[in-house]
Short mmCIF file of C-alpha atoms in Angstrom, two decimals:
data_model
loop_
_atom_site.label_atom_id
_atom_site.label_comp_id
_atom_site.label_asym_id
_atom_site.label_seq_id
_atom_site.Cartn_x
_atom_site.Cartn_y
_atom_site.Cartn_z
CA MET A 17 0.00 0.00 0.00
CA LYS A 18 1.20 3.49 -0.87
CA THR A 19 0.09 6.70 0.85
CA ASN A 20 0.83 10.25 -0.20
CA THR A 21 -0.28 13.81 0.54
CA ILE A 22 -1.44 15.82 -2.47
CA GLN A 23 -2.33 19.48 -3.03
CA ASN A 24 -4.87 18.99 -5.83
CA LEU A 25 -6.78 16.28 -7.68
CA GLU A 26 -5.36 16.99 -11.11
CA GLY A 27 -5.18 13.76 -13.07
CA PHE A 28 -6.73 11.73 -10.22
CA SER A 29 -9.04 8.89 -11.16
CA GLY A 30 -10.70 6.83 -8.45
CA THR A 31 -12.84 7.37 -5.38
CA ILE A 32 -12.87 10.66 -3.48
CA LEU A 33 -14.13 10.76 0.12
CA ILE A 34 -15.39 14.24 1.09
CA PRO A 35 -16.26 14.88 4.77
CA VAL A 36 -19.00 17.50 5.19
CA PHE A 37 -20.08 19.23 8.40
CA GLU A 38 -23.83 19.65 8.81
CA THR A 39 -25.17 23.00 7.60
CA TYR A 40 -27.56 24.61 10.07
CA VAL A 41 -30.03 25.71 7.40
CA LYS A 42 -31.26 23.57 4.53
CA SER A 43 -30.87 26.46 2.09
CA LEU A 44 -31.01 26.53 -1.69
CA VAL A 45 -27.22 26.84 -1.79
CA PRO A 46 -25.80 23.46 -2.84
CA ILE A 47 -22.72 21.78 -1.38
CA GLU A 48 -19.97 22.02 -3.96
CA PHE A 49 -16.65 20.27 -4.45
CA HIS A 50 -14.44 20.71 -7.54
CA GLY A 51 -17.34 21.11 -9.92
CA VAL A 52 -19.54 18.51 -8.26
CA SER A 53 -22.58 19.91 -6.48
CA VAL A 54 -25.16 18.31 -4.21
CA HIS A 55 -28.41 20.09 -3.42
CA SER A 56 -28.77 20.66 0.32
CA LYS A 57 -32.33 19.33 0.23
CA VAL A 58 -30.84 15.98 -0.77
CA PHE A 59 -27.72 16.00 1.41
CA TYR A 60 -26.56 18.57 3.96
CA GLY A 61 -23.96 16.73 6.05
CA LYS A 62 -26.27 15.18 8.63
CA LYS A 63 -24.51 12.65 10.86
CA GLU A 64 -24.61 9.03 9.66
CA THR A 65 -25.56 9.99 6.10
CA HIS A 66 -23.62 9.94 2.85
CA TYR A 67 -24.26 10.77 -0.79
CA LEU A 68 -22.61 9.30 -3.88
CA VAL A 69 -22.01 11.11 -7.19
CA GLU A 70 -20.31 9.64 -10.29
CA LYS A 71 -18.62 12.40 -12.31
CA TYR A 72 -15.35 13.20 -14.11
CA ASP A 73 -14.25 9.54 -14.05
CA CYS A 74 -14.42 9.63 -10.25
CA THR A 75 -16.77 8.35 -7.58
CA HIS A 76 -17.44 11.17 -5.11
CA ILE A 77 -18.72 10.06 -1.69
CA PHE A 78 -19.89 12.97 0.46
CA ILE A 79 -19.78 11.92 4.11
CA GLY A 80 -22.02 13.57 6.73
CA LEU A 81 -20.22 14.46 9.96
CA GLY A 82 -23.07 16.22 11.77
CA LYS A 83 -22.65 19.49 13.67
CA ASP A 84 -20.17 18.26 16.27
CA ILE A 85 -17.85 15.29 15.98
CA ASP A 86 -15.97 13.22 18.51
CA TYR A 87 -13.18 10.71 17.96
CA LYS A 88 -15.32 7.58 18.25
CA SER A 89 -18.19 8.73 16.02
CA LEU A 90 -15.75 9.99 13.38
CA LYS A 91 -13.91 6.67 13.42
CA THR A 92 -17.20 4.77 13.13
CA THR A 93 -18.37 7.02 10.27
CA PHE A 94 -15.30 6.26 8.16
CA ARG A 95 -15.39 2.58 9.09
CA ARG A 96 -18.97 2.49 7.85
CA ILE A 97 -18.00 3.94 4.48
CA ALA A 98 -15.11 1.50 3.98
CA SER A 99 -17.18 -1.47 5.13
CA LYS A 100 -20.52 -0.80 3.46
CA GLN A 101 -19.43 1.06 0.33
CA LYS A 102 -16.54 -1.21 -0.62
CA ASP A 103 -18.11 -1.91 -4.03
CA SER A 104 -17.70 1.81 -4.77
CA LEU A 105 -14.05 1.84 -3.72
CA GLY A 106 -11.16 0.82 -5.91
CA SER A 107 -7.39 0.73 -5.99
CA ASN A 108 -7.14 4.54 -5.79
CA VAL A 109 -8.84 6.40 -2.95
CA ALA A 110 -8.39 10.07 -2.04
CA VAL A 111 -9.54 11.46 1.31
CA VAL A 112 -10.19 15.18 1.58
CA ILE A 113 -8.86 16.52 4.90
CA PRO A 114 -10.88 19.59 6.01
CA GLU A 115 -8.73 22.51 7.14
CA GLN A 116 -10.37 22.54 10.57
CA PHE A 117 -9.52 18.87 11.24
CA THR A 118 -7.13 18.35 14.14
CA SER A 119 -4.47 15.64 14.01
CA GLU A 120 -6.69 13.50 16.27
CA GLN A 121 -9.57 13.84 13.81
CA VAL A 122 -7.31 12.87 10.91
CA GLU A 123 -6.17 9.87 12.97
CA ALA A 124 -9.75 8.83 13.76
CA SER A 125 -10.82 9.10 10.11
CA ILE A 126 -7.96 7.09 8.65
CA SER A 127 -7.89 4.40 11.35
CA GLY A 128 -11.67 4.04 10.95
CA LEU A 129 -11.28 3.72 7.21
CA PHE A 130 -8.86 0.80 7.60
CA LEU A 131 -10.95 -0.85 10.32
CA GLY A 132 -13.67 -1.01 7.67
CA THR A 133 -11.64 -3.68 5.88
CA TYR A 134 -12.45 -6.17 8.64
CA ASP A 135 -14.63 -9.11 7.59
CA LEU A 136 -16.05 -11.45 10.20
CA GLY A 137 -16.43 -14.25 7.64
CA HIS A 138 -13.07 -15.86 8.34
CA PHE A 139 -14.18 -19.26 7.02
CA LYS A 140 -16.19 -17.99 4.02
CA LYS A 141 -14.97 -17.62 0.47
CA THR A 142 -15.09 -13.85 0.05
CA GLU A 143 -13.23 -11.32 -2.04
CA LYS A 144 -10.62 -9.20 -0.33
CA HIS A 145 -11.46 -5.61 0.51
CA PRO A 146 -10.07 -3.25 -2.18
CA PHE A 147 -7.72 -1.68 0.39
CA LEU A 148 -6.03 -5.05 0.88
CA ASN A 149 -5.26 -5.62 -2.78
CA GLU A 150 -1.73 -5.23 -4.07
CA GLY A 151 -1.16 -1.79 -5.54
CA PHE A 152 -3.77 0.02 -3.43
CA GLU A 153 -2.95 3.73 -3.13
CA LEU A 154 -4.34 6.18 -0.57
CA SER A 155 -4.03 9.90 -1.28
CA LEU A 156 -4.70 12.68 1.23
CA LEU A 157 -5.88 15.99 -0.21
CA SER A 158 -4.58 18.38 2.43
CA LYS A 159 -2.98 21.81 2.68
CA LYS A 160 -0.67 20.49 5.42
CA ASP A 161 1.51 17.41 5.62
CA VAL A 162 -0.46 14.76 7.51
CA SER A 163 1.73 11.79 6.58
CA GLU A 164 3.00 11.21 10.13
CA THR A 165 -0.54 11.22 11.55
CA VAL A 166 -1.76 8.92 8.79
CA SER A 167 1.08 6.47 9.44
CA LYS A 168 0.16 6.37 13.13
CA ALA A 169 -3.54 5.91 12.31
CA ILE A 170 -2.77 2.90 10.10
CA LYS A 171 -0.63 1.35 12.84
CA ILE A 172 -3.50 1.78 15.32
CA ALA A 173 -5.92 0.16 12.87
CA ASN A 174 -3.53 -2.72 12.12
CA ALA A 175 -3.16 -3.54 15.82
CA GLN A 176 -6.92 -3.41 16.35
CA LEU A 177 -7.55 -5.56 13.27
CA GLU A 178 -5.18 -8.20 14.64
CA ILE A 179 -7.14 -8.29 17.89
CA LEU A 180 -10.53 -8.42 16.15
CA HIS A 181 -9.22 -11.56 14.43
CA LEU A 182 -7.88 -13.10 17.65
CA VAL A 183 -11.09 -12.59 19.62
CA ASP A 184 -13.51 -13.55 16.83
CA LEU A 185 -11.76 -16.73 15.72
CA PRO A 186 -13.26 -19.88 17.30
CA PRO A 187 -11.75 -21.60 20.36
CA ASN A 188 -10.76 -24.70 18.38
CA VAL A 189 -8.39 -22.36 16.52
CA VAL A 190 -7.38 -19.87 19.19
CA THR A 191 -5.93 -22.14 21.87
CA PRO A 192 -3.39 -21.07 24.52
CA LYS A 193 -0.62 -22.33 22.23
CA TYR A 194 -2.03 -20.31 19.32
CA LEU A 195 -1.82 -17.15 21.46
CA SER A 196 1.74 -17.84 22.58
CA ASN A 197 2.75 -18.46 18.95
CA TRP A 198 1.05 -15.20 17.94
CA ALA A 199 2.96 -13.32 20.63
CA ASN A 200 6.28 -14.79 19.51
CA GLU A 201 5.65 -13.89 15.86
CA SER A 202 4.52 -10.38 16.79
CA GLY A 203 7.56 -9.90 19.01
CA LYS A 204 9.90 -10.84 16.17
CA LYS A 205 8.10 -8.54 13.74
CA PHE A 206 7.68 -5.45 15.93
CA GLY A 207 10.60 -5.68 18.32
CA PHE A 208 9.75 -6.98 21.77
CA GLU A 209 11.00 -10.04 23.63
CA VAL A 210 8.70 -12.95 24.44
CA GLU A 211 9.13 -15.77 26.94
CA THR A 212 6.55 -18.50 27.36
CA LEU A 213 6.20 -20.82 30.35
CA GLY A 214 4.42 -24.04 29.45
CA PHE A 215 2.99 -26.52 31.97
CA GLU A 216 6.27 -27.84 33.38
CA ALA A 217 7.93 -24.42 33.57
CA SER A 218 4.81 -22.93 35.20
CA LYS A 219 4.73 -25.79 37.70
CA LYS A 220 8.40 -25.23 38.53
CA ALA A 221 7.77 -21.49 38.95
CA GLY A 222 4.92 -22.10 41.39
CA LEU A 223 2.08 -20.68 39.28
CA GLU A 224 -0.44 -22.95 40.99
CA ALA A 225 -3.53 -20.71 40.71
CA PHE A 226 -2.94 -20.32 36.97
CA LEU A 227 -2.41 -24.05 36.44
CA SER A 228 -5.48 -24.99 38.47
CA VAL A 229 -7.74 -23.25 35.98
CA GLY A 230 -6.38 -25.24 33.02
CA LYS A 231 -6.45 -28.67 34.71
CA GLY A 232 -9.61 -29.81 32.94
CA SER A 233 -8.36 -29.08 29.43
CA ASP A 234 -6.21 -31.03 26.99
CA GLU A 235 -4.77 -27.70 25.83
CA GLU A 236 -1.48 -26.89 27.58
CA PRO A 237 -1.59 -23.58 29.48
CA GLN A 238 0.83 -20.89 28.30
CA PHE A 239 2.09 -18.15 30.62
CA VAL A 240 3.21 -15.47 28.15
CA ILE A 241 5.69 -12.80 29.28
CA MET A 242 6.54 -9.89 26.96
CA ASN A 243 9.16 -7.16 27.36
CA TYR A 244 9.50 -4.01 25.29
CA VAL A 245 12.52 -1.80 25.90
CA PRO A 246 12.77 1.40 23.83
CA GLU A 247 15.95 2.60 22.19
CA ASN A 248 18.07 4.82 24.45
CA ALA A 249 16.33 3.50 27.58
CA ASN A 250 18.02 4.46 30.83
CA ALA A 251 17.46 4.36 34.58
CA LYS A 252 14.93 7.21 34.31
CA THR A 253 12.79 5.49 31.66
CA LYS A 254 9.31 4.81 33.05
CA HIS A 255 8.30 1.17 33.42
CA ILE A 256 4.71 0.04 32.92
CA GLY A 257 3.31 -3.41 33.68
CA LEU A 258 0.28 -4.92 31.93
CA VAL A 259 -1.61 -8.12 32.74
CA GLY A 260 -4.42 -9.52 30.59
CA LYS A 261 -6.79 -12.42 31.13
CA GLY A 262 -6.21 -15.03 28.42
CA ILE A 263 -8.96 -17.62 28.96
CA THR A 264 -9.44 -18.93 25.42
CA PHE A 265 -12.75 -20.56 26.33
CA ASP A 266 -14.68 -20.57 29.57
CA THR A 267 -17.23 -23.29 30.22
CA GLY A 268 -17.41 -22.20 33.84
CA GLY A 269 -15.65 -25.42 34.85
CA LEU A 270 -17.60 -27.69 37.18
CA ASN A 271 -19.76 -24.67 38.05
CA ILE A 272 -20.80 -24.93 34.43
CA LYS A 273 -22.44 -21.94 32.80
CA THR A 274 -26.18 -22.28 32.30
CA SER A 275 -26.37 -19.45 29.76
CA GLY A 276 -24.09 -17.35 27.61
CA MET A 277 -21.48 -20.06 26.96
CA LEU A 278 -21.77 -19.53 23.21
CA HIS A 279 -19.82 -16.27 23.43
CA MET A 280 -17.12 -17.43 25.80
CA LYS A 281 -14.47 -17.46 23.09
CA CYS A 282 -14.27 -13.75 23.97
CA ASP A 283 -13.01 -14.48 27.49
CA MET A 284 -9.46 -13.82 26.28
CA ALA A 285 -10.33 -10.30 25.09
CA GLY A 286 -8.41 -8.69 27.96
CA GLY A 287 -5.32 -10.70 27.08
CA ALA A 288 -5.88 -9.88 23.41
CA ALA A 289 -6.01 -6.16 24.28
CA VAL A 290 -2.60 -6.53 25.94
CA PHE A 291 -1.23 -8.36 22.90
CA GLY A 292 -2.52 -5.63 20.61
CA ALA A 293 -1.18 -2.88 22.86
CA MET A 294 2.28 -4.50 22.85
CA GLN A 295 2.26 -4.61 19.05
CA LEU A 296 1.16 -0.97 18.84
CA ILE A 297 3.55 0.30 21.52
CA ALA A 298 6.49 -1.35 19.77
CA ASP A 299 5.27 -0.25 16.33
CA LEU A 300 5.03 3.38 17.53
CA LYS A 301 8.38 3.04 19.33
CA LEU A 302 7.06 4.71 22.47
CA PRO A 303 9.86 5.79 24.86
CA ILE A 304 8.54 3.78 27.81
CA LYS A 305 9.55 0.32 29.03
CA VAL A 306 6.63 -2.14 29.10
CA THR A 307 6.41 -5.61 30.63
CA ALA A 308 3.22 -7.52 29.87
CA ILE A 309 1.93 -10.87 31.06
CA VAL A 310 -0.96 -12.85 29.56
CA PRO A 311 -1.74 -16.13 31.35
CA CYS A 312 -3.45 -18.25 28.66
CA ALA A 313 -5.55 -21.27 29.59
CA GLU A 314 -8.82 -23.01 28.81
CA ASN A 315 -11.39 -23.53 31.59
CA ALA A 316 -12.92 -26.87 30.59
CA VAL A 317 -14.97 -29.63 32.26
CA ASP A 318 -13.22 -32.92 32.94
CA ALA A 319 -12.50 -35.40 35.73
CA LYS A 320 -9.26 -33.48 36.28
CA SER A 321 -10.98 -30.10 36.67
CA PHE A 322 -10.53 -28.26 39.94
CA TYR A 323 -13.49 -28.49 42.31
CA PRO A 324 -15.60 -25.99 44.23
CA SER A 325 -14.29 -26.14 47.85
CA ASP A 326 -10.73 -26.98 46.71
CA VAL A 327 -7.97 -25.03 48.39
CA ILE A 328 -5.22 -24.16 45.95
CA GLN A 329 -1.90 -22.36 46.23
CA SER A 330 -0.73 -19.31 44.29
CA TYR A 331 2.53 -17.79 43.09
CA SER A 332 2.35 -15.23 45.90
CA GLY A 333 2.29 -17.98 48.54
CA HIS A 334 -1.29 -17.19 49.59
CA SER A 335 -3.81 -20.04 49.69
CA ILE A 336 -7.16 -19.66 47.89
CA GLU A 337 -10.47 -21.35 48.66
CA ILE A 338 -12.43 -22.08 45.48
CA ILE A 339 -16.06 -21.13 45.94
CA ASP A 340 -16.90 -21.03 42.23
CA THR A 341 -14.86 -22.47 39.37
CA ASP A 342 -16.48 -19.92 37.06
CA ALA A 343 -14.57 -17.19 38.91
CA GLU A 344 -11.41 -18.40 37.19
CA GLY A 345 -10.21 -15.22 35.51
CA ARG A 346 -9.21 -13.63 38.79
CA LEU A 347 -7.12 -16.71 39.61
CA VAL A 348 -4.94 -16.43 36.51
CA LEU A 349 -4.71 -12.65 36.97
CA ALA A 350 -3.63 -13.14 40.60
CA ASP A 351 -0.63 -15.20 39.52
CA GLY A 352 0.05 -12.80 36.66
CA LEU A 353 0.07 -9.79 38.99
CA SER A 354 2.22 -11.51 41.61
CA TYR A 355 4.75 -12.68 39.02
CA LEU A 356 4.94 -9.23 37.45
CA ILE A 357 5.45 -7.42 40.76
CA LYS A 358 8.01 -9.84 42.19
CA ASN A 359 10.15 -10.24 39.08
CA PHE A 360 9.84 -6.92 37.22
CA LYS A 361 8.77 -4.26 39.76
CA PRO A 362 7.03 -1.84 37.34
CA GLU A 363 6.12 1.68 38.48
CA TYR A 364 2.56 1.39 37.11
CA ILE A 365 0.37 -1.68 36.66
CA VAL A 366 -2.86 -2.08 34.68
CA ASP A 367 -4.70 -5.38 34.43
CA ILE A 368 -7.57 -5.83 31.99
CA ALA A 369 -10.14 -8.63 31.80
CA THR A 370 -13.62 -9.69 30.80
CA LEU A 371 -14.14 -10.47 34.46
CA THR A 372 -17.71 -10.11 35.74
CA GLY A 373 -21.33 -9.93 34.64
CA SER A 374 -21.67 -7.46 37.46
CA ALA A 375 -19.73 -4.86 35.44
CA VAL A 376 -22.23 -5.35 32.60
CA GLY A 377 -25.13 -4.99 35.02
CA THR A 378 -23.68 -1.71 36.25
CA PHE A 379 -22.58 -0.03 33.02
CA GLY A 380 -24.19 -1.96 30.19
CA TYR A 381 -22.26 -2.04 26.94
CA ASP A 382 -20.90 1.49 26.73
CA CYS A 383 -18.43 1.74 29.59
CA ALA A 384 -15.85 -0.39 31.40
CA ALA A 385 -15.45 -0.54 35.17
CA LEU A 386 -12.29 1.00 36.60
CA PHE A 387 -10.78 0.20 39.98
CA THR A 388 -7.62 1.78 41.30
CA ASN A 389 -5.91 2.89 44.50
CA ASN A 390 -4.31 5.85 42.74
CA GLU A 391 -6.36 8.91 41.77
CA ALA A 392 -3.72 10.22 39.36
CA VAL A 393 -3.78 6.90 37.48
CA SER A 394 -7.60 6.95 37.49
CA LYS A 395 -7.64 10.43 35.97
CA LYS A 396 -5.06 9.53 33.30
CA LEU A 397 -6.94 6.38 32.30
CA GLN A 398 -10.29 8.16 32.11
CA GLN A 399 -8.84 11.06 30.12
CA SER A 400 -7.20 8.61 27.72
CA GLY A 401 -10.46 6.70 27.31
CA ASP A 402 -12.59 9.80 26.83
CA ALA A 403 -10.23 11.08 24.12
CA ILE A 404 -10.74 8.00 21.92
CA GLY A 405 -14.24 6.87 22.93
CA GLU A 406 -13.21 3.91 25.13
CA ARG A 407 -14.91 5.02 28.31
CA LEU A 408 -14.18 4.04 31.90
CA TRP A 409 -15.86 4.89 35.19
CA GLN A 410 -14.41 4.32 38.63
CA LEU A 411 -16.00 2.11 41.29
CA PRO A 412 -14.86 1.95 44.93
CA LEU A 413 -12.30 -0.34 46.59
CA TRP A 414 -13.40 0.42 50.15
CA ASP A 415 -12.24 -1.90 52.92
CA CYS A 416 -15.82 -2.75 53.86
CA TYR A 417 -15.86 -5.01 50.77
CA LYS A 418 -12.87 -7.01 52.04
CA GLN A 419 -15.21 -9.29 53.99
CA ASP A 420 -16.57 -10.61 50.68
CA ILE A 421 -13.33 -12.49 50.02
CA GLU A 422 -12.51 -13.62 53.57
CA SER A 423 -12.23 -17.41 53.96
CA ASP A 424 -12.36 -19.58 57.08
CA ILE A 425 -10.09 -22.25 55.66
CA ALA A 426 -7.68 -20.32 53.40
CA ASP A 427 -6.07 -16.90 53.17
CA VAL A 428 -8.69 -15.72 50.72
CA LYS A 429 -11.64 -17.06 48.70
CA ASN A 430 -12.23 -16.47 45.00
CA TYR A 431 -15.92 -15.54 45.10
CA SER A 432 -18.22 -13.84 47.57
CA GLY A 433 -21.23 -16.04 46.83
CA LYS A 434 -23.43 -12.95 46.93
CA PRO A 435 -25.61 -11.68 44.06
CA VAL A 436 -24.39 -8.11 44.65
CA ALA A 437 -21.20 -6.05 44.16
CA GLY A 438 -19.59 -8.81 42.10
CA ALA A 439 -17.26 -6.53 40.14
CA ILE A 440 -16.08 -4.89 43.36
CA SER A 441 -15.40 -8.14 45.24
CA ALA A 442 -13.49 -9.43 42.19
CA ALA A 443 -11.38 -6.27 42.23
CA LYS A 444 -10.78 -6.68 45.98
CA PHE A 445 -9.56 -10.22 45.30
CA LEU A 446 -7.06 -8.91 42.73
CA GLU A 447 -5.98 -6.12 45.06
CA TYR A 448 -5.03 -8.79 47.60
CA PHE A 449 -2.29 -9.96 45.22
CA THR A 450 -0.83 -6.55 44.36
CA GLU A 451 1.36 -6.32 47.46
CA GLU A 452 -0.16 -2.86 48.11
CA HIS A 453 1.36 -1.53 44.90
CA LYS A 454 0.93 2.25 44.83
CA ALA A 455 -0.13 2.64 41.20
CA TRP A 456 -2.28 -0.33 40.19
CA ALA A 457 -5.52 -0.24 38.18
CA HIS A 458 -7.96 -2.97 37.20
CA LEU A 459 -10.23 -2.67 34.15
CA ASP A 460 -13.29 -4.93 33.94
CA ILE A 461 -14.24 -4.90 30.25
CA ALA A 462 -16.91 -7.62 30.26
CA GLY A 463 -19.52 -5.31 28.73
CA VAL A 464 -17.42 -3.57 26.10
CA ALA A 465 -15.07 -6.20 24.63
CA PHE A 466 -17.68 -8.15 22.67
CA GLY A 467 -21.05 -6.92 21.47
CA ASP A 468 -23.55 -5.94 18.81
CA ASP A 469 -23.16 -3.18 16.26
CA GLU A 470 -23.90 -2.41 12.62
CA PHE A 471 -20.88 -4.30 11.26
CA ALA A 472 -22.15 -7.87 11.76
CA LYS A 473 -25.33 -9.80 12.44
CA SER A 474 -23.95 -11.58 15.51
CA LYS A 475 -21.97 -10.48 18.55
CA HIS A 476 -18.32 -9.88 17.77
CA ALA A 477 -15.09 -8.33 19.01
CA THR A 478 -14.59 -4.59 19.50
CA ALA A 479 -10.80 -4.49 20.17
CA TYR A 480 -11.55 -2.36 23.23
CA GLY A 481 -8.42 -1.69 25.23
CA VAL A 482 -5.76 -1.84 22.50
CA HIS A 483 -5.79 1.90 21.86
CA LEU A 484 -6.77 2.77 25.45
CA LEU A 485 -3.73 1.08 27.00
CA THR A 486 -1.45 2.57 24.36
CA LYS A 487 -2.93 6.05 24.78
CA PHE A 488 -2.54 5.82 28.57
CA ILE A 489 1.11 4.81 28.22
CA GLU A 490 1.66 7.47 25.57
CA ASN A 491 0.22 10.11 27.93
CA LEU A 492 2.61 9.05 30.68
#
């Protein structure tokens, strides 16, 4: 693919995308662009509308932006055009960049455009999107050089596209080993180190909580450790730690799920977000050291599965009473957090997981739950999320909730057993394994990682978290 910034459309032949802000009055004055006019009674830039004109050997697509635009809606608007108008697109596409567009708005438009190439039909015989064909050329009609912003936007889209694939592919394809192989290939391509602990190495390391979850599966668990060190790193370079839940399929274990199991291939979406963030961080060459851990396992039902009422050990040395085998994500995260803190000692830690239905009950499908013991981190995460449309809202970690994880027989139990405050008690469980780290945050993305939208008939991945984690680290 070739991209270039141009000053005029002389000699251009192809598809021209023309963003139009909504006019306040539907007047008789038409919207005009290089000799092509559209009557305002037909099209006046209303949000979520577009208008197509064939003229001068070009296809002109006027795109309605509405009166006010935000990052997420702009990204969705351009994704819609690329996805639903692909028959009108060809090997040459020019995007008109309005003078009033900020660099963030250029980024949102271009990354949205490339997200529109995503096709959920991984096992169907379908033609490739025109953007993916050899020889595709993207031109930017702009009075200023936007090439650097466009390059970044494409890198963001590429990372998110990778994660849409990972989360949407079925669990008989995306196994723990598949994820560890993906991480190794990505590390080689983008420049970060990867170490994987299989069953024996995890056993030797003492990752008992992690291994307990995978006992009922034939798929070998994979404890994936990634390290990105920027060029010219020194003692003052900030160090961020990430942990993502990598449960490739969750039956619930012996506390088998009675509903919703169909979509449990998405239970590795937190881990996938970490994988995507590592690719993007390395691709952007951010000047911050990042260590990321994704414990990958399958929670299956078998005679070897761990039982409710079992007491298991953990990497931290704390014993855990199992109340519910379907509260398995917090077990693998506990070992991931403990391993990260003991061996790498990062200044900041963020874990991310599709952890509880309680988070969905609280925020629905538009916002993730945020828990942290550090207000500065909370503010940075929320600002980063608001800027790109990946919203977060903070819930409390008050000590009064500690009783929900107190056990008579072990140091801690993995589930409160109560039908209330489930996201909070899960966060309190994770907090127990952070060794009172001063800058830790937990993101429960159960409601936002997998859902319904206009781009498919069934529930599918959103890639939530890839850009959020990267933006947060970038802002640090």
